[in-house]
PDB file of C-alpha atoms in Angstrom:
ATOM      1  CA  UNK A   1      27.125  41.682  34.196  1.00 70.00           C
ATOM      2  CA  UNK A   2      23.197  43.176  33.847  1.00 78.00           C
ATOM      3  CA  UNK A   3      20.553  40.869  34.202  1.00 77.00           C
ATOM      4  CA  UNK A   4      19.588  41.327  30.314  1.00 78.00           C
ATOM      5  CA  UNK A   5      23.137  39.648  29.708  1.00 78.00           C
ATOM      6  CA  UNK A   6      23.029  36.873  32.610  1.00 78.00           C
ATOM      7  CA  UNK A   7      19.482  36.261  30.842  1.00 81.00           C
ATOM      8  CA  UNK A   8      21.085  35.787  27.348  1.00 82.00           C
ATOM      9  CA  UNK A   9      23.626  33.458  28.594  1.00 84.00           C
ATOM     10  CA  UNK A  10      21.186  31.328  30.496  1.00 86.00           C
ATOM     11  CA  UNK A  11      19.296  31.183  27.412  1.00 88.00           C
ATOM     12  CA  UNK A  12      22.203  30.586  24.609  1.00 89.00           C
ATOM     13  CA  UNK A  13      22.885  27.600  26.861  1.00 88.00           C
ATOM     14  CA  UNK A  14      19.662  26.126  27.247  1.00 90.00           C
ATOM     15  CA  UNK A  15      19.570  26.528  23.614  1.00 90.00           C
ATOM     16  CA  UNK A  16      23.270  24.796  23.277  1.00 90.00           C
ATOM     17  CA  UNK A  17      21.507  22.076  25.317  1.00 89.00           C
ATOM     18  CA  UNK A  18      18.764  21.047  23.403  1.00 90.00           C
ATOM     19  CA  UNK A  19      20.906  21.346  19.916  1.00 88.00           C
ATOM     20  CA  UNK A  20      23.682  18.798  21.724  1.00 89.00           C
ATOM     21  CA  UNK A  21      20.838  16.407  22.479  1.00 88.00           C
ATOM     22  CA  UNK A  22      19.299  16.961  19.079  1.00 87.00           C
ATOM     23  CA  UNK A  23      22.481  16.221  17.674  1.00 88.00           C
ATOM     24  CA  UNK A  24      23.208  12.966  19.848  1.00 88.00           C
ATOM     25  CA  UNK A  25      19.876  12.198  19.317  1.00 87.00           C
ATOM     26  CA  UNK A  26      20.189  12.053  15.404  1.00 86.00           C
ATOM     27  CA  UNK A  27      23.413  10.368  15.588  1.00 88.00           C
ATOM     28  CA  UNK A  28      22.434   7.115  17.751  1.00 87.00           C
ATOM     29  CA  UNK A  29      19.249   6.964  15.418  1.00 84.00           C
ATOM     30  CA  UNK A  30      22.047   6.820  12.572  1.00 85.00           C
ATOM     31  CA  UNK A  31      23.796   4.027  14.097  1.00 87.00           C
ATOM     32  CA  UNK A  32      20.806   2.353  15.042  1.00 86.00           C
ATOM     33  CA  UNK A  33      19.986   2.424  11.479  1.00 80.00           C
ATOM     34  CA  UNK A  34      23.457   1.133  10.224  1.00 83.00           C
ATOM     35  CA  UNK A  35      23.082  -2.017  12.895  1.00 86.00           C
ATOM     36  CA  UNK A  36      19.762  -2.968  11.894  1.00 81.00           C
ATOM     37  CA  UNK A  37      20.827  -2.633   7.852  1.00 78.00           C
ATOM     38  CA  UNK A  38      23.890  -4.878   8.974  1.00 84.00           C
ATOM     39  CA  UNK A  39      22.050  -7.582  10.803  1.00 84.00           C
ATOM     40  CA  UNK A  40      19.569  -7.805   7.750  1.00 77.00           C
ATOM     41  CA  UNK A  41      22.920  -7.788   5.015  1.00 78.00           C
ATOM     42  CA  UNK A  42      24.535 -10.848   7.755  1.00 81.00           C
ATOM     43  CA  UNK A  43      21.111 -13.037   8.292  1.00 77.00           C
ATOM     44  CA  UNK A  44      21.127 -16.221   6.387  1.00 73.00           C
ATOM     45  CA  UNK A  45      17.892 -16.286   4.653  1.00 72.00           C
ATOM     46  CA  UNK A  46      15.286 -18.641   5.243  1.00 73.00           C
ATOM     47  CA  UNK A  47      14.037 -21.132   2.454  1.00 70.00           C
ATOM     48  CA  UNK A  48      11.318 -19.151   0.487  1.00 69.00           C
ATOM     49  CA  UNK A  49       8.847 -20.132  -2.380  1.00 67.00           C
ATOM     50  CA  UNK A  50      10.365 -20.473  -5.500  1.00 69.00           C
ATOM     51  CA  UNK A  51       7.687 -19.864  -9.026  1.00 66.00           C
ATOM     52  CA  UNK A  52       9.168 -20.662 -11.997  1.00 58.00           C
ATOM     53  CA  UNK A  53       7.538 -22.286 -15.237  1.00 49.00           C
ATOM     54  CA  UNK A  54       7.985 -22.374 -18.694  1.00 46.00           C
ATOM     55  CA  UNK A  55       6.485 -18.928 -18.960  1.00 49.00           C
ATOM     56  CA  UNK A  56       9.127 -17.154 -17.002  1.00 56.00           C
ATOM     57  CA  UNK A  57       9.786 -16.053 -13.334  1.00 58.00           C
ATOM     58  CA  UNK A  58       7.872 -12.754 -13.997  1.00 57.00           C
ATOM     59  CA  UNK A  59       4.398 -14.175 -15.842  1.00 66.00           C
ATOM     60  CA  UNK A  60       4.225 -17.027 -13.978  1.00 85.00           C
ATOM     61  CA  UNK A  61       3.828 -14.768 -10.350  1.00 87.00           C
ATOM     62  CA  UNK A  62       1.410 -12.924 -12.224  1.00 91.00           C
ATOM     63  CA  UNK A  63      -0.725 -15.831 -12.943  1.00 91.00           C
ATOM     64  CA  UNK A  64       0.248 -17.166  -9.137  1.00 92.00           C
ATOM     65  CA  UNK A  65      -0.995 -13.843  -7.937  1.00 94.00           C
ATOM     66  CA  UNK A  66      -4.298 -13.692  -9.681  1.00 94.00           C
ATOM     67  CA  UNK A  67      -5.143 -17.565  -8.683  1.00 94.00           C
ATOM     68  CA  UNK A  68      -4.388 -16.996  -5.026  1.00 94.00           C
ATOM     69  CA  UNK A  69      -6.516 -13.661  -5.065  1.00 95.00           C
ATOM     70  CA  UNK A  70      -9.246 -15.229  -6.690  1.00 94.00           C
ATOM     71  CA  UNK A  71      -9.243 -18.361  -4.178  1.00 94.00           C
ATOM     72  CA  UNK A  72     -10.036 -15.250  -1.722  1.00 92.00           C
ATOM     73  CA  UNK A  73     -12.913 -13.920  -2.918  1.00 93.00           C
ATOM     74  CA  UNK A  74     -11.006 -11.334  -5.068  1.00 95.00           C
ATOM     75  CA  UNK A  75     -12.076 -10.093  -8.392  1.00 96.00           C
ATOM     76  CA  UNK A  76      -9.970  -8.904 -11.206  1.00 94.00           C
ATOM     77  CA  UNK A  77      -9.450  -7.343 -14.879  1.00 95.00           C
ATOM     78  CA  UNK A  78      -6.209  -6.858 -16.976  1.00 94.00           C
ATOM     79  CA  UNK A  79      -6.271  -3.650 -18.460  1.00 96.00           C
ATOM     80  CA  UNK A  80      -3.516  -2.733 -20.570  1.00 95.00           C
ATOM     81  CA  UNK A  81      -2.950   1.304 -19.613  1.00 95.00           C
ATOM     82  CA  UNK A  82      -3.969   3.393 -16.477  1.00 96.00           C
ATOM     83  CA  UNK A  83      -5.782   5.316 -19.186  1.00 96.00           C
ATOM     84  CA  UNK A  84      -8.055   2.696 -19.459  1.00 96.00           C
ATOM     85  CA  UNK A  85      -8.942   2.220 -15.973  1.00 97.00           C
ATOM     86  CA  UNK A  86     -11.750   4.630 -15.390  1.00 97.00           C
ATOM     87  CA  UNK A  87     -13.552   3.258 -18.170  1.00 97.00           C
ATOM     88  CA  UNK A  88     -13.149  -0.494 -16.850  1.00 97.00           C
ATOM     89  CA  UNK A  89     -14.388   0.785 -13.115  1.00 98.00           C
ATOM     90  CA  UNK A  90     -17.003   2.446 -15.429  1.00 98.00           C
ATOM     91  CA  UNK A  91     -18.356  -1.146 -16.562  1.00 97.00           C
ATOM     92  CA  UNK A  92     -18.092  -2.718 -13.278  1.00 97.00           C
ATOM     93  CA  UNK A  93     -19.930  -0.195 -11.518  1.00 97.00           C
ATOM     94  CA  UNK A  94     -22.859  -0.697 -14.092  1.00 97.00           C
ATOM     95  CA  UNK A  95     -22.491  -4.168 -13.964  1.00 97.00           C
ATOM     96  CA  UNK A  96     -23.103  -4.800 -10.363  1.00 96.00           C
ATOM     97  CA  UNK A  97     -26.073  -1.322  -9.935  1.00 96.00           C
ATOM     98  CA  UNK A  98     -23.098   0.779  -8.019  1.00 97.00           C
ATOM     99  CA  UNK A  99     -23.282   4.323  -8.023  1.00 96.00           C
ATOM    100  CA  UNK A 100     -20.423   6.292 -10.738  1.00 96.00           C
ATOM    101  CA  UNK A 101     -19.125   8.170  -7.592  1.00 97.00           C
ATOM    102  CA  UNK A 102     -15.732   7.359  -6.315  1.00 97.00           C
ATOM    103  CA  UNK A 103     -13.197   8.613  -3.862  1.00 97.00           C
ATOM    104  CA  UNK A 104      -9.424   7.719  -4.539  1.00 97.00           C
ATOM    105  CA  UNK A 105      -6.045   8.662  -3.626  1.00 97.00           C
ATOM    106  CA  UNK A 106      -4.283  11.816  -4.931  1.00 96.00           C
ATOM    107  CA  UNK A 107      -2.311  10.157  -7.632  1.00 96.00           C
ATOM    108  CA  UNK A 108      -5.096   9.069  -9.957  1.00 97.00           C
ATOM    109  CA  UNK A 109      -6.624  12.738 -10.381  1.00 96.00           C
ATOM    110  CA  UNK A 110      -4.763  13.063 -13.464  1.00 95.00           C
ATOM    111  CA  UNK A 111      -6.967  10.104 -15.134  1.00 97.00           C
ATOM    112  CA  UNK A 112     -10.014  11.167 -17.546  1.00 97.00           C
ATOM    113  CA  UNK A 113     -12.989  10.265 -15.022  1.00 97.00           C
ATOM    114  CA  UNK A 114     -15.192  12.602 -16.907  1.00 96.00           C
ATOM    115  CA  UNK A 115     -14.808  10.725 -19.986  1.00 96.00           C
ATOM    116  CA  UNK A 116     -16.326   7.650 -17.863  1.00 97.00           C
ATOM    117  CA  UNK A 117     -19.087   9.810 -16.690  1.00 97.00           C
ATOM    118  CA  UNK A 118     -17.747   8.871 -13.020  1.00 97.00           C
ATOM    119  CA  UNK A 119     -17.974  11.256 -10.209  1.00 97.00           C
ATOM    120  CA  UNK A 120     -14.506  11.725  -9.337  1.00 97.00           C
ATOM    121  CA  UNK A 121     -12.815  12.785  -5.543  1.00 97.00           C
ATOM    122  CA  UNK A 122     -10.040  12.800  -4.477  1.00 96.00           C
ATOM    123  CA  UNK A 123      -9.494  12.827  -0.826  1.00 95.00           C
ATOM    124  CA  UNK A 124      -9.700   9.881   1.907  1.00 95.00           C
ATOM    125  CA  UNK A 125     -13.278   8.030   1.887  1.00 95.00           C
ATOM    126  CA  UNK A 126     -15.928   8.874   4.827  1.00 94.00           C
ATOM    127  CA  UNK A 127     -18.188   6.346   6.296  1.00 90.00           C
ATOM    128  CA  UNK A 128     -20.419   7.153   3.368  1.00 94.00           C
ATOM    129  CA  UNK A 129     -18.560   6.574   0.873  1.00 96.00           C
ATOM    130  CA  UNK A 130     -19.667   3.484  -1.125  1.00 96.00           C
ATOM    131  CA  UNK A 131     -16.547   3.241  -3.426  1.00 97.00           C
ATOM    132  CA  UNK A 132     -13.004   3.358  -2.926  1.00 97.00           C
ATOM    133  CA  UNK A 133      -9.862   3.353  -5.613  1.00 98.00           C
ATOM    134  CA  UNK A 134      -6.459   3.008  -3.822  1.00 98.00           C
ATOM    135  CA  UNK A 135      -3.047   1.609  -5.584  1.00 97.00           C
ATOM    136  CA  UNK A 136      -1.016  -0.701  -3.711  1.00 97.00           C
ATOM    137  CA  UNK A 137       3.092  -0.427  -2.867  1.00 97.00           C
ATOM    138  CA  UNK A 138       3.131  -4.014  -4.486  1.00 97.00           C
ATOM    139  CA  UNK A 139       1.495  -7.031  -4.639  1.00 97.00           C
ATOM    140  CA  UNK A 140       2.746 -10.530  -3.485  1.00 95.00           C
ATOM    141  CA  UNK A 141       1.894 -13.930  -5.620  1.00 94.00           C
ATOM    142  CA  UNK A 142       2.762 -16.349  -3.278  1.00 92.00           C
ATOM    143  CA  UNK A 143      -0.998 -15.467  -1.111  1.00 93.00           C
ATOM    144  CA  UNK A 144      -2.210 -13.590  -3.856  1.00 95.00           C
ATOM    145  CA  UNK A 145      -1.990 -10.065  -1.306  1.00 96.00           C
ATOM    146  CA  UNK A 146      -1.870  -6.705  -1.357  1.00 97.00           C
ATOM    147  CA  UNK A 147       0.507  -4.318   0.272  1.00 97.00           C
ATOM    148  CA  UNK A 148      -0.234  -0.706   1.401  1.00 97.00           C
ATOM    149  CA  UNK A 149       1.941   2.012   2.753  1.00 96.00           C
ATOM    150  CA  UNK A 150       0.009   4.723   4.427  1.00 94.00           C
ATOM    151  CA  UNK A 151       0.387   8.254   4.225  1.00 92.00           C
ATOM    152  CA  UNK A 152      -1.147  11.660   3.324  1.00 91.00           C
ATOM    153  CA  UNK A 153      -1.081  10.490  -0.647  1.00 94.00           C
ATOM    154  CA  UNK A 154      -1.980   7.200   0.418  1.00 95.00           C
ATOM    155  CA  UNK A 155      -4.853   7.281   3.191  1.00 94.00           C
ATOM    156  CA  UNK A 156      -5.768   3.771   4.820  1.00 93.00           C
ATOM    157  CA  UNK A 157      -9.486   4.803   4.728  1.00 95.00           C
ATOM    158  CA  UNK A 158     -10.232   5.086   0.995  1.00 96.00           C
ATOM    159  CA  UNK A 159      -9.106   0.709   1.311  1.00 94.00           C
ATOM    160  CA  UNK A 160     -11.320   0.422   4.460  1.00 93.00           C
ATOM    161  CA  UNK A 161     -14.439   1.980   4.668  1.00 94.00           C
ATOM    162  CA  UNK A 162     -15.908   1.966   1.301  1.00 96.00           C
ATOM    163  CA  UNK A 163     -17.990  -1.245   0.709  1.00 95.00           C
ATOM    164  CA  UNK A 164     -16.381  -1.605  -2.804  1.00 97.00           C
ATOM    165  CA  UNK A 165     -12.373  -1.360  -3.088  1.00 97.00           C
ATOM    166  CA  UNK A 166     -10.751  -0.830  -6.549  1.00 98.00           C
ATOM    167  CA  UNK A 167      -7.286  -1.622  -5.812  1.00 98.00           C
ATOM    168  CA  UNK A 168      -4.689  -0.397  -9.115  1.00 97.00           C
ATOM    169  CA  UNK A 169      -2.140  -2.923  -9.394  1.00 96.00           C
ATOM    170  CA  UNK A 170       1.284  -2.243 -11.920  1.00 95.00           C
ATOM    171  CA  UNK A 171       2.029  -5.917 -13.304  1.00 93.00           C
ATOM    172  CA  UNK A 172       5.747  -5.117 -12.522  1.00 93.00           C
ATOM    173  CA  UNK A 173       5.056  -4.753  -8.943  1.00 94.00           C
ATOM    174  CA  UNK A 174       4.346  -8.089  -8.643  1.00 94.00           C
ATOM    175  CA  UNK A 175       6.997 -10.319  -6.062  1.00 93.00           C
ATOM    176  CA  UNK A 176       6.937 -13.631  -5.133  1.00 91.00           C
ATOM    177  CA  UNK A 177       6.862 -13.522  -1.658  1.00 91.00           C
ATOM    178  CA  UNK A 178       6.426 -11.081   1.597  1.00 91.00           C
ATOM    179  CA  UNK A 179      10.186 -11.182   2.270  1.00 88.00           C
ATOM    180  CA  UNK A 180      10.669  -9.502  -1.322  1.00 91.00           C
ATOM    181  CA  UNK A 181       7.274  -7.438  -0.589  1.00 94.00           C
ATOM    182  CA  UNK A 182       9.351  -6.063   2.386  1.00 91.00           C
ATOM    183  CA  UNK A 183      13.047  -5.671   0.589  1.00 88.00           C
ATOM    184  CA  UNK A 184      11.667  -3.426  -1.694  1.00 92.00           C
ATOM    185  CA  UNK A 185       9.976  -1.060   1.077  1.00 92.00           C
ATOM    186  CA  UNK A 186      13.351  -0.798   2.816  1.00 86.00           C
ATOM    187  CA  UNK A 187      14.474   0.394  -0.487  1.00 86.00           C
ATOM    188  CA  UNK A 188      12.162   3.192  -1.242  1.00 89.00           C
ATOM    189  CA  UNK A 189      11.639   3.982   2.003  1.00 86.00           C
ATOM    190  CA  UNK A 190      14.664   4.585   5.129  1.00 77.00           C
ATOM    191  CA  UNK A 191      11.820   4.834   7.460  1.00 79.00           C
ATOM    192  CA  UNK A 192       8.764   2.754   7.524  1.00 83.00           C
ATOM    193  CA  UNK A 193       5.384   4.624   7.662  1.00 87.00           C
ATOM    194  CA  UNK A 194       2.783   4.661  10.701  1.00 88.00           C
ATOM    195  CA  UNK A 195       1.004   1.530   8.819  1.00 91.00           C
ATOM    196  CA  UNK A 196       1.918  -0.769   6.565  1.00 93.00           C
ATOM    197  CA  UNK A 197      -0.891  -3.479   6.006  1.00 92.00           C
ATOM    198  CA  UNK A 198      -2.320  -6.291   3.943  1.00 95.00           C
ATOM    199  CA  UNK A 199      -5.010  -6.826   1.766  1.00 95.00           C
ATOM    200  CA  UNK A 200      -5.884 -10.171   1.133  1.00 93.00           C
ATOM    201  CA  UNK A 201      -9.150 -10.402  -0.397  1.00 90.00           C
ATOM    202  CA  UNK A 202     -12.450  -8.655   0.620  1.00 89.00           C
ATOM    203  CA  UNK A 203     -13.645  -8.263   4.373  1.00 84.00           C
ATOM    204  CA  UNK A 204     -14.492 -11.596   6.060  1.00 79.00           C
ATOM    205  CA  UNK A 205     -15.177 -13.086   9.264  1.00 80.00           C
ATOM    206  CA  UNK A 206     -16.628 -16.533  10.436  1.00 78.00           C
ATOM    207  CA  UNK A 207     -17.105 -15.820  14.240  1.00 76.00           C
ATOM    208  CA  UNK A 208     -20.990 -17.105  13.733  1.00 75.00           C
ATOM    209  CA  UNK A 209     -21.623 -20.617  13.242  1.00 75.00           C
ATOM    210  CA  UNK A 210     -18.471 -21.132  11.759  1.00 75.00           C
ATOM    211  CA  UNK A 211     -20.148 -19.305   8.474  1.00 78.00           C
ATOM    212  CA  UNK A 212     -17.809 -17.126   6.274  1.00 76.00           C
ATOM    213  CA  UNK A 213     -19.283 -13.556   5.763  1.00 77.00           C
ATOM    214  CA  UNK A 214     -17.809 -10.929   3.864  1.00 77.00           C
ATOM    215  CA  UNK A 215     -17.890  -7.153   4.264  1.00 74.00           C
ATOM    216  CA  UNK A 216     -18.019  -7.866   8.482  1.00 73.00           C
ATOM    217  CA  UNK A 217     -15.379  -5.263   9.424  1.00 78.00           C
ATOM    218  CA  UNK A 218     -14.531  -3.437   5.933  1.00 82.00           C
ATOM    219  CA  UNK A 219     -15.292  -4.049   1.830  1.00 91.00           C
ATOM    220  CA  UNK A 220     -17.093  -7.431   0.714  1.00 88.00           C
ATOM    221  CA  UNK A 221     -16.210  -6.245  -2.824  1.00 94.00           C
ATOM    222  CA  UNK A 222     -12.277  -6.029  -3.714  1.00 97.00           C
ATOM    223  CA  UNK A 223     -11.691  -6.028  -7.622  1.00 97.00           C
ATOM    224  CA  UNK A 224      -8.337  -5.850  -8.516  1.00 97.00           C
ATOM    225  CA  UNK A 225      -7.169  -3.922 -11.896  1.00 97.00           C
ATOM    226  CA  UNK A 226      -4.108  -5.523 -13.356  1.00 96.00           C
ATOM    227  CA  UNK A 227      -1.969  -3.005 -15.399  1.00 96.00           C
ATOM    228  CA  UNK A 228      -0.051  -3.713 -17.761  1.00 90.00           C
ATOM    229  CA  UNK A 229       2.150  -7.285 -18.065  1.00 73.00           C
ATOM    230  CA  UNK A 230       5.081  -8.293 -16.038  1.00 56.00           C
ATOM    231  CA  UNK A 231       7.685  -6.917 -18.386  1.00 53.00           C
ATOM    232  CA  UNK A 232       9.662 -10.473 -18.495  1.00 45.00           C
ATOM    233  CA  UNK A 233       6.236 -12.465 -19.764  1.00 40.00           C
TER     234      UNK A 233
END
């Protein structure tokens, strides 16, 4: 045998190697996978908060939602399209002397920002960015929170470094509590992203004197767009 050919055999099987520990590789993650969706199917679940009223399940986290978020300092509109949405971040921007310059996630290009006379972007915010517009994966009424997935349509930044945070919020995506928040991420998603994170009310700290202060380590504005109704109110 020439060297060319002991070379090409010594290679074929380094290559046989790697795709046999590939392949292993892929196959514990699958069981790993299939034990952790087993153990979550077979635990007894824990008592959670139930909100119910005469209005139904579905209105009455809506209105839980927006009481708990405004007990934190949040803000908030109903609006009743996403068309409408530029327009209402429009109003607030004039309303409280912000600049009509925004950065936002890829998914709300499509909206008519022109017709607002606001200076769209779309890309993650910089440091100096003022004014952020992010959606959220849902929203939970039992602490009136937020919950973000990141991701390269979904970048943490645009939420965090902008003193002013629009955050879109579908009515429908409201649950009642994190346990549901987190059901329905293992359903759209078999693998969790790098972050997933909260968002419960602006920025605050009290490390001085005991005195709150928002805007200490992110926004100290967070007004929250409600679209739409819960579809069972």
């Amino acid at each position: 045998m020439s060297a060319i050919e002991q070379n090409a055999g010594a290679k074929e099987r380094i290559l046989a190697r790697i795709r046999s520990a590939r392949e292993a590789q892929e196959s514990r993650r699958k069981i790993e996978l299939q034990e952790i969706a087993r153990h979550l199917d077979a635990h007894p679940r824990g008592p959670r908060l139930m909100i119910e009223d005469e209005a139904g399940m579905a209105g009455s986290m809506q209105a839980r939602f927006l009481e708990r978020a405004r007990a934190m300092a949040s803000t908030f509109e109903e609006v009743a399209s996403m068309n409408q949405v530029p327009h209402a971040i429009a109003a607030y921007l004039i309303a409280n002397g912000l600049p009509k310059e925004v950065v936002a996630w890829p998914e709300f290009s499509r909206l008519d920002w022109r017709a607002a006379e606001i200076d769209f972007a779309s890309r993650p915010a910089a440091a100096s960015d003022l004014i952020g517009v992010t959606g959220a994966f849902c929203a939970i009424a039992e602490t009136g929170t937020l919950l973000l997935l990141s991701g390269s349509e979904t970048p943490a930044t645009t939420s965090m470094l902008p003193e002013t945070h629009f955050a879109i919020v579908h009515a429908d995506r409201i649950v009642a509590t994190m346990e549901e928040a987190f059901m329905l991420v293992r359903g759209a998603h078999q693998q969790l992203p790098r972050a997933v994170y909260f968002v419960s009310g602006p920025s605050r700290t009290a490390d001085i004197e005991q005195t709150i202060v928002l805007g200490a380590h992110g926004p100290y504005r967070l007004h929250i767009l409600l679209v739409g109704r819960a579809s069972h109110s």
